[in-house]
Coordinates of C-alpha atoms in Angstrom, one line a residue:
M1 CA -5.9 -51.5 4.6
E2 CA -7.8 -50.9 7.7
Y3 CA -10.7 -53.5 8.2
V4 CA -12.8 -53.2 11.1
I5 CA -14.4 -56.7 10.6
E6 CA -12.9 -59.4 9.4
M7 CA -14.6 -63.0 9.2
L8 CA -12.2 -65.3 7.6
D9 CA -13.4 -68.8 5.9
I10 CA -16.1 -68.8 8.6
R11 CA -17.6 -72.3 8.8
K12 CA -20.8 -73.2 10.2
E13 CA -22.8 -76.5 10.2
F14 CA -26.1 -77.7 11.7
G15 CA -25.7 -81.6 11.6
N16 CA -24.5 -82.7 8.2
F17 CA -25.8 -79.6 6.6
V18 CA -23.2 -76.4 5.9
A19 CA -24.6 -73.4 6.2
N20 CA -21.7 -71.2 5.9
D21 CA -19.0 -73.0 3.8
N22 CA -15.6 -71.1 4.8
I23 CA -16.8 -67.6 3.7
T24 CA -15.0 -64.5 3.9
L25 CA -16.1 -61.0 4.5
Q26 CA -14.2 -58.0 5.2
L27 CA -15.6 -54.7 6.2
K28 CA -13.8 -51.3 6.0
K29 CA -13.8 -48.4 8.4
G30 CA -16.3 -45.9 7.2
E31 CA -18.1 -48.0 4.2
I32 CA -21.8 -49.5 3.8
H33 CA -21.2 -53.0 2.9
A34 CA -24.0 -55.0 1.3
L35 CA -24.5 -58.9 2.3
L36 CA -26.4 -60.2 -0.9
G37 CA -27.7 -64.0 -1.4
E38 CA -30.7 -66.3 -1.9
N39 CA -33.1 -67.4 0.6
G40 CA -31.1 -70.1 2.7
A41 CA -27.7 -68.8 1.1
G42 CA -26.5 -68.2 4.6
K43 CA -26.5 -64.6 5.4
S44 CA -28.4 -64.4 8.7
T45 CA -26.3 -67.3 10.0
L46 CA -23.2 -65.5 9.1
M47 CA -24.4 -62.2 10.9
N48 CA -25.5 -64.4 13.8
V49 CA -22.0 -65.7 14.2
L50 CA -20.7 -62.0 14.0
F51 CA -23.1 -61.1 16.7
G52 CA -22.5 -64.0 18.9
L53 CA -25.6 -66.0 18.5
Y54 CA -23.8 -69.1 16.8
Q55 CA -20.5 -70.3 17.3
P56 CA -18.6 -71.1 14.2
E57 CA -16.9 -74.5 13.4
G58 CA -14.2 -72.9 11.7
G59 CA -12.4 -69.8 11.0
E60 CA -11.7 -66.8 12.7
I61 CA -13.2 -63.3 13.5
R62 CA -10.9 -60.0 13.9
V63 CA -12.3 -56.8 15.3
R64 CA -9.9 -53.9 14.3
G65 CA -7.4 -56.2 13.8
E66 CA -7.4 -58.2 17.0
K67 CA -8.8 -61.9 16.8
V68 CA -11.9 -62.3 19.0
A69 CA -14.0 -65.1 20.2
I70 CA -17.8 -63.6 20.2
S71 CA -19.7 -66.4 22.3
N72 CA -22.8 -64.2 23.0
P73 CA -24.3 -60.8 21.9
N74 CA -23.2 -59.1 25.1
I75 CA -19.5 -59.7 23.8
A76 CA -20.6 -58.5 20.5
N77 CA -22.0 -54.9 22.4
N78 CA -18.8 -54.6 24.2
L79 CA -16.8 -54.8 21.2
G80 CA -19.1 -52.0 19.4
I81 CA -21.3 -54.2 17.3
G82 CA -24.6 -53.5 17.0
M83 CA -27.6 -55.2 15.2
V84 CA -30.9 -53.5 14.0
H85 CA -33.4 -56.5 13.6
Q86 CA -35.6 -56.8 11.1
H87 CA -38.4 -57.6 13.3
F88 CA -38.3 -54.6 16.1
M89 CA -37.4 -55.8 19.6
L90 CA -39.5 -53.1 21.2
V91 CA -42.1 -53.1 24.0
E92 CA -45.4 -51.1 22.6
N93 CA -46.6 -49.8 26.0
L94 CA -43.0 -48.3 27.0
T95 CA -41.9 -44.9 25.9
V96 CA -38.9 -44.5 23.4
T97 CA -36.6 -43.9 26.2
E98 CA -37.5 -47.0 28.3
N99 CA -37.2 -49.3 25.3
I100 CA -33.6 -47.9 24.5
I101 CA -32.2 -48.4 28.5
L102 CA -34.2 -51.5 28.7
G103 CA -31.7 -54.0 30.4
N104 CA -29.4 -51.6 30.4
E105 CA -30.8 -49.0 32.8
P106 CA -28.9 -46.0 34.4
K107 CA -29.3 -45.8 38.1
K108 CA -29.0 -43.0 40.8
M109 CA -28.9 -44.4 44.4
G110 CA -30.8 -47.4 43.2
I111 CA -33.6 -45.6 41.4
I112 CA -33.6 -45.5 37.4
N113 CA -32.9 -42.0 36.2
I114 CA -35.1 -41.6 33.2
Q115 CA -34.5 -37.9 32.7
D116 CA -30.5 -38.3 32.4
A117 CA -31.4 -41.2 29.9
A118 CA -34.0 -39.2 28.0
K119 CA -31.4 -36.3 28.1
K120 CA -28.6 -38.5 26.1
V121 CA -31.2 -40.3 23.8
A122 CA -32.0 -36.5 22.7
E123 CA -28.4 -35.7 22.2
I124 CA -27.9 -39.0 20.1
S125 CA -30.9 -38.3 17.9
K126 CA -30.3 -34.8 17.2
L127 CA -26.5 -35.9 16.5
Y128 CA -27.6 -38.5 13.8
G129 CA -30.7 -36.5 12.7
L130 CA -33.1 -39.1 14.0
N131 CA -35.3 -36.6 15.2
V132 CA -37.1 -38.9 17.7
D133 CA -39.3 -37.8 20.8
P134 CA -37.5 -39.7 24.0
Y135 CA -41.1 -39.5 25.9
A136 CA -43.0 -40.7 23.0
K137 CA -44.7 -44.2 23.5
I138 CA -44.0 -46.8 21.1
A139 CA -47.6 -47.5 20.2
D140 CA -48.3 -44.2 19.1
I141 CA -45.3 -43.7 16.5
S142 CA -44.7 -44.9 12.8
V143 CA -43.0 -47.9 11.7
G144 CA -40.2 -45.6 10.5
M145 CA -39.8 -44.1 13.8
Q146 CA -40.0 -47.5 15.4
Q147 CA -36.8 -48.4 13.1
R148 CA -34.9 -45.1 14.6
V149 CA -35.6 -46.4 17.8
E150 CA -34.0 -49.7 17.1
I151 CA -30.8 -47.7 15.6
L152 CA -30.8 -45.3 18.8
K153 CA -30.7 -48.7 20.8
T154 CA -27.6 -49.6 19.3
L155 CA -26.0 -46.2 19.2
Y156 CA -27.0 -45.8 23.0
R157 CA -24.8 -48.7 23.8
G158 CA -21.9 -47.3 21.9
A159 CA -22.1 -49.6 18.8
E160 CA -19.2 -48.3 15.9
I161 CA -20.5 -51.3 13.8
L162 CA -24.1 -51.7 12.8
I163 CA -25.7 -54.7 11.0
F164 CA -28.7 -53.6 9.5
D165 CA -31.2 -56.6 8.6
E166 CA -33.5 -56.1 5.8
P167 CA -34.2 -52.5 7.0
T168 CA -36.6 -51.3 4.4
A169 CA -39.1 -54.3 4.4
S170 CA -42.0 -52.1 5.9
L171 CA -41.4 -48.6 5.2
T172 CA -42.7 -46.2 2.7
P173 CA -40.6 -44.5 -0.2
Q174 CA -40.2 -41.5 2.0
E175 CA -39.1 -43.2 5.1
I176 CA -36.5 -45.3 2.9
D177 CA -35.2 -42.2 1.5
E178 CA -34.9 -40.8 5.3
L179 CA -33.2 -44.1 6.3
F180 CA -30.3 -44.0 3.8
I181 CA -29.8 -40.2 4.8
I182 CA -29.5 -41.6 8.2
M183 CA -27.2 -44.2 7.3
K184 CA -24.8 -41.6 5.4
K185 CA -24.9 -39.5 8.4
L186 CA -23.7 -42.6 10.6
I187 CA -20.8 -43.0 8.0
E188 CA -19.9 -39.4 8.4
E189 CA -19.5 -40.1 12.2
N190 CA -17.0 -42.8 11.5
K191 CA -19.6 -45.7 11.9
S192 CA -19.3 -48.9 9.5
I193 CA -22.5 -50.9 8.4
I194 CA -23.3 -53.8 7.2
L195 CA -26.5 -53.9 5.1
I196 CA -28.5 -57.2 4.5
T197 CA -30.8 -56.7 1.6
H198 CA -32.4 -58.7 -1.3
K199 CA -33.3 -55.1 -2.9
L200 CA -30.8 -54.6 -5.6
Q201 CA -31.5 -50.9 -6.5
E202 CA -30.8 -50.4 -2.9
I203 CA -27.3 -51.8 -2.9
M204 CA -26.6 -49.6 -5.8
D205 CA -28.2 -46.4 -4.3
V206 CA -26.3 -46.7 -0.8
T207 CA -23.5 -49.0 -0.7
D208 CA -19.8 -49.0 -1.3
R209 CA -18.9 -52.8 -1.8
V210 CA -21.1 -56.0 -2.0
T211 CA -20.1 -59.4 -0.7
V212 CA -22.1 -62.2 -2.5
I213 CA -23.0 -65.5 -1.2
R214 CA -24.9 -68.5 -2.9
K215 CA -25.7 -71.6 -1.4
G216 CA -23.7 -71.3 1.6
Q217 CA -20.5 -70.2 -0.5
G218 CA -18.8 -66.9 -1.1
I219 CA -18.9 -66.1 -4.6
G220 CA -16.6 -62.9 -4.4
T221 CA -16.9 -59.1 -3.2
V222 CA -17.5 -56.3 -5.9
I223 CA -17.2 -52.6 -5.7
T224 CA -21.0 -51.2 -6.2
S225 CA -19.7 -48.5 -8.7
E226 CA -18.6 -51.2 -11.0
T227 CA -21.6 -53.4 -11.0
N228 CA -25.1 -53.2 -11.9
P229 CA -28.3 -54.9 -10.7
E230 CA -28.3 -57.5 -13.5
E231 CA -24.6 -58.5 -12.9
L232 CA -25.6 -58.8 -8.9
A233 CA -28.5 -60.8 -9.7
T234 CA -26.8 -63.4 -11.7
L235 CA -23.9 -63.7 -9.0
M236 CA -26.7 -64.2 -6.5
V237 CA -28.8 -66.7 -8.2
G238 CA -26.6 -68.4 -11.0
R239 CA -28.7 -67.5 -13.8
Q240 CA -29.8 -64.3 -15.7
V241 CA -33.3 -62.9 -13.7
I242 CA -36.0 -60.9 -15.4
F243 CA -36.9 -57.8 -13.4
K244 CA -39.9 -56.4 -15.2
T245 CA -42.7 -58.7 -14.7
E246 CA -44.0 -59.6 -18.2
K247 CA -47.8 -59.4 -18.8
G248 CA -50.1 -58.4 -21.2
P249 CA -53.2 -56.3 -20.8
A250 CA -55.9 -57.3 -18.1
F251 CA -59.4 -58.0 -19.4
P252 CA -61.5 -57.8 -16.3
A253 CA -65.0 -59.6 -16.2
D254 CA -67.7 -60.3 -13.6
E255 CA -67.3 -59.1 -10.0
V256 CA -65.8 -62.0 -7.9
L257 CA -65.0 -60.0 -4.3
H258 CA -67.4 -57.2 -3.3
I259 CA -66.9 -55.4 0.1
E260 CA -69.6 -53.1 1.1
N261 CA -69.2 -50.4 4.1
L262 CA -66.8 -52.7 6.0
V263 CA -65.9 -52.2 9.9
V264 CA -63.5 -54.4 11.5
E265 CA -62.2 -54.2 15.0
D266 CA -58.8 -55.5 16.4
Y267 CA -58.6 -57.4 19.6
R268 CA -58.8 -54.3 21.7
G269 CA -62.0 -53.4 20.1
V270 CA -60.7 -50.5 18.0
S271 CA -61.8 -50.1 14.7
K272 CA -58.9 -50.5 12.4
V273 CA -61.1 -51.0 9.0
K274 CA -63.7 -48.3 8.9
G275 CA -66.4 -48.5 6.2
L276 CA -64.2 -49.6 3.8
N277 CA -65.6 -50.5 0.2
L278 CA -63.7 -52.5 -2.7
S279 CA -63.8 -54.7 -5.5
V280 CA -62.1 -57.2 -7.6
R281 CA -63.3 -58.8 -10.8
K282 CA -62.3 -61.8 -12.9
G283 CA -59.1 -61.3 -14.8
E284 CA -57.4 -58.7 -12.8
I285 CA -55.0 -58.0 -9.9
V286 CA -55.9 -55.3 -7.6
G287 CA -53.1 -54.2 -5.3
I288 CA -53.5 -52.5 -2.0
A289 CA -50.7 -50.2 -0.8
G290 CA -50.3 -48.9 2.4
I291 CA -48.3 -48.4 5.2
D292 CA -48.1 -51.4 7.8
G293 CA -50.8 -51.0 10.6
N294 CA -53.7 -49.5 8.6
G295 CA -56.1 -52.2 8.6
Q296 CA -54.8 -54.7 5.7
S297 CA -54.4 -57.4 8.3
E298 CA -57.8 -57.1 9.8
L299 CA -59.4 -56.5 6.3
I300 CA -57.3 -60.2 5.0
E301 CA -58.6 -61.4 8.2
A302 CA -62.4 -60.7 7.5
I303 CA -62.4 -61.8 4.1
T304 CA -60.8 -64.9 5.1
G305 CA -63.0 -65.8 8.3
L306 CA -60.2 -65.4 10.5
R307 CA -62.1 -62.4 12.4
K308 CA -65.6 -61.2 12.7
V309 CA -67.0 -58.6 11.0
K310 CA -68.4 -55.5 13.1
E311 CA -70.5 -54.2 10.4
G312 CA -70.8 -54.0 6.6
K313 CA -70.9 -56.9 3.7
I314 CA -68.3 -59.3 2.0
S315 CA -69.4 -61.3 -1.0
I316 CA -67.7 -63.9 -3.3
N317 CA -69.5 -64.6 -6.7
G318 CA -72.4 -62.9 -5.3
K319 CA -72.5 -64.9 -2.2
D320 CA -72.8 -63.3 1.3
I321 CA -69.7 -64.7 3.2
T322 CA -70.0 -62.4 6.2
G323 CA -69.5 -64.3 9.3
K324 CA -68.8 -67.5 7.8
R325 CA -66.1 -70.1 8.9
P326 CA -63.0 -70.2 7.2
R327 CA -63.5 -73.6 5.6
E328 CA -67.1 -72.4 4.4
I329 CA -65.4 -69.4 2.6
T330 CA -62.5 -71.6 1.3
E331 CA -65.2 -73.9 -0.3
I332 CA -67.0 -71.1 -1.9
G333 CA -64.0 -70.4 -3.9
L334 CA -61.0 -68.5 -2.0
G335 CA -57.6 -69.4 -2.0
H336 CA -55.3 -67.5 0.8
I337 CA -51.5 -67.0 0.5
P338 CA -51.4 -65.5 4.1
Q339 CA -49.0 -62.8 5.4
D340 CA -47.4 -65.0 8.2
R341 CA -46.5 -68.1 6.6
H342 CA -45.4 -70.1 9.7
K343 CA -48.6 -68.9 12.0
H344 CA -51.4 -69.3 9.1
G345 CA -49.8 -71.1 6.2
L346 CA -48.0 -74.2 7.4
V347 CA -47.7 -76.8 10.1
L348 CA -43.8 -76.7 10.5
E349 CA -43.6 -80.2 12.2
F350 CA -45.5 -81.7 9.4
S351 CA -44.1 -82.9 6.4
V352 CA -44.2 -81.0 3.0
G353 CA -46.4 -83.6 1.8
Y354 CA -49.0 -83.3 4.7
N355 CA -49.1 -79.5 4.3
A356 CA -49.4 -79.7 0.6
A357 CA -52.8 -81.4 1.4
L358 CA -53.8 -79.2 4.5
Q359 CA -57.0 -77.2 2.4
S360 CA -58.1 -80.7 0.7
Y361 CA -57.1 -83.7 2.9
Y362 CA -61.0 -84.3 3.6
H363 CA -62.1 -84.6 0.0
E364 CA -61.7 -87.5 -2.6
P365 CA -59.4 -88.7 -3.7
Y366 CA -57.2 -87.7 -1.1
S367 CA -59.2 -89.7 1.6
K368 CA -62.4 -91.8 1.5
K369 CA -64.9 -92.2 4.4
G370 CA -62.4 -90.5 6.6
I371 CA -59.3 -92.9 5.7
M372 CA -56.3 -91.1 3.9
N373 CA -55.1 -91.9 0.9
Y374 CA -51.3 -91.4 1.6
K375 CA -50.2 -92.7 -2.0
V376 CA -52.5 -89.9 -3.4
V377 CA -51.4 -87.2 -1.1
S378 CA -47.7 -88.0 -1.9
E379 CA -48.4 -87.8 -5.6
K380 CA -49.6 -84.4 -5.3
A381 CA -46.9 -83.3 -3.2
K382 CA -44.5 -84.4 -5.8
K383 CA -46.3 -82.5 -8.4
I384 CA -46.2 -79.1 -6.4
I385 CA -42.7 -79.9 -5.8
D386 CA -42.0 -80.4 -9.4
T387 CA -43.8 -77.5 -10.9
Y388 CA -43.6 -74.7 -8.3
D389 CA -39.6 -75.5 -8.0
V390 CA -39.8 -76.2 -4.3
R391 CA -36.5 -77.2 -3.2
T392 CA -36.5 -79.9 -0.6
Q393 CA -35.0 -83.3 0.0
G394 CA -38.4 -84.9 -0.7
E395 CA -42.1 -84.9 0.4
H396 CA -41.5 -86.5 3.5
E397 CA -39.0 -83.8 4.8
P398 CA -40.6 -81.2 7.5
A399 CA -41.9 -77.9 6.4
R400 CA -39.6 -76.5 8.9
A401 CA -36.5 -77.5 7.2
L402 CA -37.3 -75.5 4.3
S403 CA -36.1 -72.0 3.4
G404 CA -38.4 -69.1 3.4
G405 CA -38.7 -68.9 -0.3
N406 CA -39.3 -72.6 -0.6
Q407 CA -41.9 -72.3 2.0
Q408 CA -43.9 -69.7 0.3
K409 CA -43.5 -71.7 -3.1
L410 CA -45.4 -74.9 -1.4
I411 CA -48.0 -72.5 -0.3
I412 CA -48.6 -70.9 -3.5
G413 CA -48.7 -74.4 -5.1
R414 CA -51.0 -75.6 -2.6
E415 CA -53.5 -72.7 -2.8
V416 CA -53.3 -72.5 -6.6
E417 CA -53.7 -75.9 -7.3
R418 CA -56.9 -75.8 -5.6
D419 CA -58.0 -73.5 -8.7
P420 CA -59.9 -70.5 -6.5
D421 CA -61.9 -67.8 -8.1
L422 CA -60.5 -65.6 -5.6
L423 CA -56.8 -65.5 -4.8
I424 CA -55.8 -63.1 -1.8
A425 CA -51.9 -62.9 -1.8
A426 CA -50.8 -61.3 1.4
L427 CA -47.1 -60.0 1.4
P428 CA -46.3 -63.0 -1.0
T429 CA -42.8 -62.2 -1.5
R430 CA -41.6 -60.5 1.9
G431 CA -38.3 -61.4 2.5
L432 CA -37.3 -63.4 -0.7
D433 CA -34.8 -63.0 -3.0
V434 CA -35.0 -61.7 -6.7
G435 CA -35.1 -65.3 -8.0
A436 CA -38.1 -66.3 -6.0
I437 CA -39.9 -62.9 -6.4
E438 CA -39.7 -63.5 -10.2
F439 CA -41.2 -66.7 -10.2
I440 CA -44.0 -65.8 -7.6
H441 CA -45.2 -63.0 -9.9
K442 CA -45.2 -65.0 -12.9
R443 CA -47.3 -67.3 -11.0
L444 CA -49.9 -64.4 -10.0
I445 CA -50.4 -63.1 -13.4
E446 CA -51.3 -66.7 -14.6
Q447 CA -53.8 -67.0 -12.3
R448 CA -54.9 -63.5 -13.7
D449 CA -54.8 -64.9 -17.1
N450 CA -56.7 -67.8 -16.3
G451 CA -59.5 -65.5 -15.5
K452 CA -59.1 -65.6 -11.8
A453 CA -59.5 -62.6 -9.5
V454 CA -56.2 -61.6 -7.5
L455 CA -56.1 -59.3 -4.6
L456 CA -52.6 -58.5 -3.8
I457 CA -51.5 -56.9 -0.3
S458 CA -47.9 -55.8 -0.4
F459 CA -45.9 -53.1 1.2
E460 CA -43.3 -53.1 -1.7
L461 CA -44.5 -50.4 -4.0
D462 CA -42.2 -51.7 -6.9
E463 CA -44.1 -54.9 -6.5
V464 CA -47.6 -53.2 -6.2
M465 CA -47.0 -51.0 -9.3
N466 CA -45.2 -54.0 -11.5
V467 CA -47.8 -56.6 -10.8
S468 CA -51.4 -55.0 -10.4
D469 CA -53.7 -53.9 -12.8
R470 CA -55.3 -51.4 -10.5
I471 CA -54.1 -49.9 -6.9
A472 CA -56.4 -49.0 -4.2
V473 CA -54.3 -47.0 -1.5
I474 CA -55.4 -47.8 2.3
Y475 CA -54.9 -45.2 4.9
D476 CA -56.6 -45.3 8.4
G477 CA -58.7 -48.0 7.6
Q478 CA -60.3 -46.9 4.1
I479 CA -59.6 -46.8 0.5
V480 CA -58.7 -43.4 -0.1
D481 CA -58.1 -43.7 -3.7
T482 CA -57.8 -46.0 -6.6
V483 CA -55.0 -45.5 -9.2
N484 CA -53.8 -46.9 -12.6
P485 CA -50.2 -48.4 -12.0
S486 CA -49.3 -46.6 -15.4
E487 CA -50.6 -43.1 -14.3
T488 CA -48.9 -42.8 -10.6
T489 CA -45.7 -43.0 -9.5
E490 CA -43.9 -44.3 -6.2
Q491 CA -43.7 -40.9 -4.8
E492 CA -47.5 -40.0 -5.5
L493 CA -48.4 -43.6 -3.8
G494 CA -46.0 -42.8 -0.7
L495 CA -47.9 -39.4 -0.3
L496 CA -51.4 -41.0 -0.6
M497 CA -50.4 -43.5 1.8
A498 CA -49.5 -41.0 4.4
G499 CA -52.8 -39.6 4.0
H500 CA -52.4 -36.8 1.7
Q501 CA -55.1 -36.2 -1.1
K502 CA -54.1 -35.6 -4.7
S503 CA -55.3 -32.0 -4.4
E504 CA -52.5 -31.3 -1.9
M505 CA -49.9 -32.6 -4.6
I506 CA -47.8 -30.9 -7.3
V507 CA -45.5 -32.1 -9.9
V508 CA -42.0 -30.5 -9.9
G509 CA -39.9 -31.6 -12.3
D510 CA -40.1 -35.3 -12.4
E511 CA -41.3 -35.6 -8.9
V512 CA -44.7 -35.3 -6.9
V513 CA -44.4 -33.1 -4.0
L514 CA -46.7 -31.6 -1.4
K515 CA -47.8 -27.9 -2.1
E516 CA -46.2 -25.2 0.1
G517 CA -47.5 -25.0 3.6
E518 CA -48.7 -28.6 3.4
D519 CA -47.3 -30.7 6.4
P520 CA -45.1 -33.8 5.3
N521 CA -45.0 -35.6 8.6
V522 CA -48.0 -37.8 8.9
E523 CA -47.6 -40.0 11.8

């Protein structure tokens, strides 16, 4: 058996914590091999060992049968190992070619030769069906195209083995399909791929084998064609997982959130929200579906008071909150699960207990006349830990030490326990495993069933369709259509998200496609 990568009994420790407990992963030449596990299971740690970012305490790595020591990413690159990171490492005001050659610039007589580099980029792009313009500026191309640039970066440096880290997190369904075509093309050209993903259907669609790890230990490797999503979820989590979120019908009541002709600018003074109108009522979940960068962040920041409103009006329970400070808006009845849990959700150096009290510490019984009651704060934290299954060593542990899923549960517990009239859930399950996703969806539906209004912003179409009662599609800063989840499809939503109108679409068999003559490539 020819393995291009063998990670044998890899052990990685951080102090007393064992992140990788003698894990074995073997990648065959010409296969797509999934690495599956819960948040905090040790997947990224294992790949960081392979890419030279961490040094293992035990085990060995073989590349094409030869034992190697990968002490830094440059050695990984020289061995033909490339990594496509989840968060793109691109400079927005540089061109595609300039980003690809950055740090590895070809020179003629001491001068960077952009023309030759662009020619090589175009050749590689054509060979793998990437269709990237070498001279386009990163700031002007879509998220899907930016990901192709990341792939091109690894190929330009001669990568034969590619690690994809959560590659579909911000892509539309059409872009995901195109990415999988590209990955299969890479395999046809004798590349080998390790795919880190939480999305079980993606594993079933595109991979040959799956290695599962749980709590730092290898559970085993299975052949994809001989398994199913339910079995994979059980291997990953250690229990049966319910995929379809169970919920009864919604019974919407009075309007809670009302947004009228909202205009919001970004930090450059460019309008990102352009005359947007939206309404969310008690007892319903309204999902916002859209490609990243179409005004979602600016909309959330305007509602929560984190960004100034240029024009328009925002009301909660009939009270005008336009231009009010975040604390005032919170007091009126807003709960906020932010899209960046580290930047806006937690103080990472604070304890779990202090983070649990962040929104309420100035109220009784948590404090009186400016003096904190630490016993009450501690009891509140313990309640959230127990109720929301926050896996931690206790309320005194720093929030930084928690896995992403447990940090998210802590934030959700804190916001829901405040009993807000309107809960904004922005990317609430981004990067989380199926067990954590199942838990969080249940909590959102509980809020709805308790008569609260929930605004869900997500790039995961299956999440938007599974959890929402109504779906508002955002494109270029405006709500272009509102649809019922039971009366639409992921293909139709994807086309709406790309700026097409329903009048441009027709149904062919089980699929929604554009009429002939319509341009499907909307940047």
